Amino acid sequence: MSLKQLQYAEQRMHRLWREMVVAGERGASPIELERLYDAYWQALQNYLRYYETYRLQTGGIDIHRCA
């Protein structure tokens, strides 16, 4: 797992969240919102899996605390 892959997973998760929020604001149907939520949830799960793998590979370094 590379840092680049982890960053891509994080960006995808954030993008899907924004899409879901915008769809809700424009009055999307419940079916569309559910589809967007499912995509976001999957992206979140992928990100968390990638994050844990990356953290273990880097010896436990928490990239969110490096800034």
N, CA, C and O atoms as a DFTB+ gen file, in Angstrom:
268 C
 N C O
     1  1       0.857      -1.180       0.000
     2  2       0.000       0.000       0.000
     3  2       0.893       1.230       0.000
     4  3       1.716       1.409       0.898
     5  1       0.730       2.067      -0.999
     6  2       1.523       3.284      -1.073
     7  2       0.733       4.465      -0.503
     8  3      -0.493       4.422      -0.395
     9  1       1.459       5.502      -0.149
    10  2       0.822       6.718       0.342
    11  2      -0.090       7.298      -0.738
    12  3      -1.157       7.830      -0.433
    13  1       0.325       7.198      -1.983
    14  2      -0.481       7.714      -3.085
    15  2      -1.835       6.990      -3.176
    16  3      -2.865       7.627      -3.395
    17  1      -1.830       5.676      -3.011
    18  2      -3.075       4.911      -3.040
    19  2      -3.981       5.310      -1.874
    20  3      -5.195       5.435      -2.034
    21  1      -3.386       5.504      -0.719
    22  2      -4.148       5.920       0.448
    23  2      -4.762       7.298       0.221
    24  3      -5.927       7.525       0.547
    25  1      -3.984       8.209      -0.332
    26  2      -4.490       9.557      -0.600
    27  2      -5.616       9.527      -1.631
    28  3      -6.594      10.262      -1.501
    29  1      -5.484       8.681      -2.655
    30  2      -6.542       8.558      -3.654
    31  2      -7.828       8.050      -2.998
    32  3      -8.913       8.557      -3.279
    33  1      -7.702       7.044      -2.121
    34  2      -8.879       6.499      -1.436
    35  2      -9.540       7.575      -0.575
    36  3     -10.766       7.653      -0.503
    37  1      -8.729       8.395       0.069
    38  2      -9.283       9.473       0.894
    39  2      -9.999      10.511       0.032
    40  3     -11.088      10.966       0.381
    41  1      -9.394      10.881      -1.079
    42  2     -10.019      11.858      -1.979
    43  2     -11.338      11.324      -2.529
    44  3     -12.321      12.060      -2.616
    45  1     -11.359      10.055      -2.896
    46  2     -12.593       9.442      -3.413
    47  2     -13.688       9.475      -2.351
    48  3     -14.840       9.789      -2.650
    49  1     -13.331       9.155      -1.127
    50  2     -14.300       9.158      -0.037
    51  2     -14.883      10.571       0.140
    52  3     -16.097      10.733       0.266
    53  1     -14.020      11.579       0.149
    54  2     -14.487      12.961       0.317
    55  2     -15.349      13.407      -0.867
    56  3     -16.356      14.092      -0.688
    57  1     -14.944      13.013      -2.076
    58  2     -15.712      13.388      -3.271
    59  2     -17.116      12.797      -3.226
    60  3     -18.092      13.482      -3.534
    61  1     -17.217      11.533      -2.844
    62  2     -18.529      10.889      -2.769
    63  2     -19.398      11.512      -1.680
    64  3     -20.613      11.623      -1.844
    65  1     -18.786      11.915      -0.579
    66  2     -19.537      12.599       0.482
    67  2     -20.129      13.906      -0.055
    68  3     -21.303      14.208       0.155
    69  1     -19.280      14.673      -0.754
    70  2     -19.756      15.947      -1.316
    71  2     -20.878      15.721      -2.326
    72  3     -21.859      16.466      -2.337
    73  1     -20.743      14.701      -3.175
    74  2     -21.792      14.392      -4.147
    75  2     -23.105      14.066      -3.448
    76  3     -24.175      14.474      -3.898
    77  1     -23.016      13.335      -2.353
    78  2     -24.219      12.966      -1.613
    79  2     -24.861      14.201      -0.990
    80  3     -26.083      14.346      -1.024
    81  1     -24.062      15.079      -0.429
    82  2     -24.588      16.300       0.188
    83  2     -25.258      17.183      -0.866
    84  3     -26.365      17.677      -0.652
    85  1     -24.594      17.378      -1.991
    86  2     -25.155      18.207      -3.060
    87  2     -26.459      17.601      -3.575
    88  3     -27.427      18.321      -3.819
    89  1     -26.485      16.289      -3.737
    90  2     -27.711      15.623      -4.206
    91  2     -28.849      15.835      -3.208
    92  3     -29.991      16.064      -3.606
    93  1     -28.541      15.760      -1.932
    94  2     -29.562      16.005      -0.917
    95  2     -30.076      17.429      -0.963
    96  3     -31.270      17.675      -0.794
    97  1     -29.166      18.368      -1.192
    98  2     -29.559      19.779      -1.264
    99  2     -30.428      20.070      -2.477
   100  3     -31.291      20.948      -2.432
   101  1     -30.206      19.343      -3.549
   102  2     -31.002      19.606      -4.758
   103  2     -32.287      18.774      -4.789
   104  3     -33.045      18.832      -5.757
   105  1     -32.524      18.010      -3.738
   106  2     -33.780      17.268      -3.647
   107  2     -33.795      15.948      -4.387
   108  3     -34.822      15.560      -4.943
   109  1     -32.677      15.259      -4.402
   110  2     -32.604      13.966      -5.082
   111  2     -33.582      12.976      -4.453
   112  3     -33.971      13.111      -3.293
   113  1     -33.959      12.000      -5.230
   114  2     -34.891      10.982      -4.743
   115  2     -34.220      10.131      -3.662
   116  3     -32.994      10.035      -3.614
   117  1     -35.018       9.523      -2.808
   118  2     -34.458       8.647      -1.779
   119  2     -33.631       7.493      -2.374
   120  3     -32.645       7.060      -1.777
   121  1     -34.031       7.012      -3.524
   122  2     -33.291       5.922      -4.170
   123  2     -31.900       6.402      -4.585
   124  3     -30.905       5.712      -4.366
   125  1     -31.842       7.596      -5.188
   126  2     -30.545       8.143      -5.580
   127  2     -29.668       8.408      -4.352
   128  3     -28.471       8.122      -4.362
   129  1     -30.275       8.954      -3.300
   130  2     -29.507       9.219      -2.083
   131  2     -28.989       7.920      -1.461
   132  3     -27.869       7.875      -0.951
   133  1     -29.793       6.886      -1.507
   134  2     -29.352       5.597      -0.973
   135  2     -28.195       5.043      -1.788
   136  3     -27.239       4.504      -1.229
   137  1     -28.279       5.172      -3.108
   138  2     -27.194       4.713      -3.978
   139  2     -25.906       5.476      -3.675
   140  3     -24.831       4.881      -3.591
   141  1     -26.021       6.799      -3.511
   142  2     -24.849       7.612      -3.197
   143  2     -24.287       7.261      -1.818
   144  3     -23.071       7.208      -1.628
   145  1     -25.178       7.024      -0.867
   146  2     -24.725       6.645       0.474
   147  2     -23.990       5.307       0.435
   148  3     -22.947       5.151       1.070
   149  1     -24.527       4.349      -0.303
   150  2     -23.870       3.046      -0.414
   151  2     -22.473       3.184      -1.023
   152  3     -21.530       2.541      -0.564
   153  1     -22.338       4.020      -2.052
   154  2     -21.032       4.253      -2.672
   155  2     -20.075       4.917      -1.679
   156  3     -18.903       4.551      -1.589
   157  1     -20.594       5.899      -0.935
   158  2     -19.764       6.564       0.069
   159  2     -19.333       5.568       1.143
   160  3     -18.161       5.538       1.519
   161  1     -20.256       4.762       1.636
   162  2     -19.950       3.795       2.686
   163  2     -18.867       2.820       2.225
   164  3     -17.957       2.488       2.985
   165  1     -18.969       2.369       0.984
   166  2     -17.953       1.456       0.436
   167  2     -16.598       2.156       0.362
   168  3     -15.572       1.568       0.705
   169  1     -16.595       3.410      -0.086
   170  2     -15.348       4.166      -0.175
   171  2     -14.743       4.376       1.216
   172  3     -13.527       4.292       1.384
   173  1     -15.573       4.642       2.190
   174  2     -15.094       4.808       3.563
   175  2     -14.463       3.516       4.075
   176  3     -13.384       3.541       4.667
   177  1     -15.127       2.402       3.849
   178  2     -14.585       1.112       4.288
   179  2     -13.249       0.817       3.600
   180  3     -12.315       0.334       4.240
   181  1     -13.158       1.106       2.305
   182  2     -11.902       0.912       1.583
   183  2     -10.806       1.792       2.164
   184  3      -9.686       1.332       2.390
   185  1     -11.129       3.059       2.407
   186  2     -10.142       3.972       2.975
   187  2      -9.639       3.457       4.319
   188  3      -8.433       3.456       4.567
   189  1     -10.538       3.025       5.181
   190  2     -10.128       2.544       6.502
   191  2      -9.244       1.300       6.389
   192  3      -8.283       1.147       7.144
   193  1      -9.568       0.424       5.456
   194  2      -8.741      -0.766       5.230
   195  2      -7.358      -0.357       4.730
   196  3      -6.346      -0.852       5.226
   197  1      -7.314       0.541       3.753
   198  2      -6.044       1.016       3.212
   199  2      -5.234       1.728       4.286
   200  3      -4.021       1.545       4.388
   201  1      -5.916       2.540       5.086
   202  2      -5.227       3.289       6.136
   203  2      -4.570       2.342       7.137
   204  3      -3.416       2.538       7.519
   205  1      -5.304       1.322       7.556
   206  2      -4.755       0.376       8.524
   207  2      -3.574      -0.387       7.926
   208  3      -2.567      -0.593       8.602
   209  1      -3.688      -0.806       6.672
   210  2      -2.589      -1.499       6.006
   211  2      -1.373      -0.590       5.913
   212  3      -0.257      -1.012       6.217
   213  1      -1.580       0.653       5.496
   214  2      -0.470       1.598       5.376
   215  2       0.174       1.848       6.735
   216  3       1.399       1.896       6.842
   217  1      -0.639       2.005       7.765
   218  2      -0.122       2.267       9.108
   219  2       0.744       1.101       9.583
   220  3       1.807       1.311      10.168
   221  1       0.296      -0.108       9.334
   222  2       1.076      -1.277       9.737
   223  2       2.374      -1.387       8.937
   224  3       3.409      -1.771       9.483
   225  1       2.324      -1.053       7.652
   226  2       3.514      -1.132       6.803
   227  2       4.550      -0.074       7.156
   228  3       5.745      -0.272       6.935
   229  1       4.102       1.031       7.698
   230  2       5.034       2.120       8.017
   231  2       5.448       2.103       9.485
   232  3       6.011       3.076       9.987
   233  1       5.174       1.021      10.155
   234  2       5.592       0.895      11.538
   235  2       4.727       1.653      12.517
   236  3       5.192       2.052      13.584
   237  1       3.474       1.853      12.164
   238  2       2.539       2.498      13.094
   239  2       2.512       3.999      13.016
   240  3       1.906       4.637      13.877
   241  1       3.143       4.598      12.021
   242  2       3.126       6.052      11.886
   243  2       1.729       6.491      11.491
   244  3       1.174       6.004      10.506
   245  1       1.158       7.412      12.258
   246  2      -0.173       7.933      11.974
   247  2      -0.017       9.177      11.102
   248  3       0.404      10.227      11.588
   249  1      -0.355       9.064       9.821
   250  2      -0.151      10.180       8.893
   251  2      -1.002      11.381       9.235
   252  3      -0.686      12.496       8.820
   253  1      -2.084      11.181       9.989
   254  2      -2.949      12.297      10.345
   255  2      -2.354      13.133      11.480
   256  3      -2.825      14.240      11.741
   257  1      -1.347      12.628      12.142
   258  2      -0.719      13.361      13.239
   259  2       0.642      13.921      12.847
   260  3       1.341      14.484      13.689
   261  1       1.024      13.778      11.593
   262  2       2.340      14.234      11.138
   263  2       2.374      15.718      10.802
   264  3       3.451      16.310      10.737
   265  1       1.239      16.314      10.593
   266  2       1.196      17.715      10.154
   267  2       1.529      18.676      11.269
   268  3       1.535      19.889      11.058
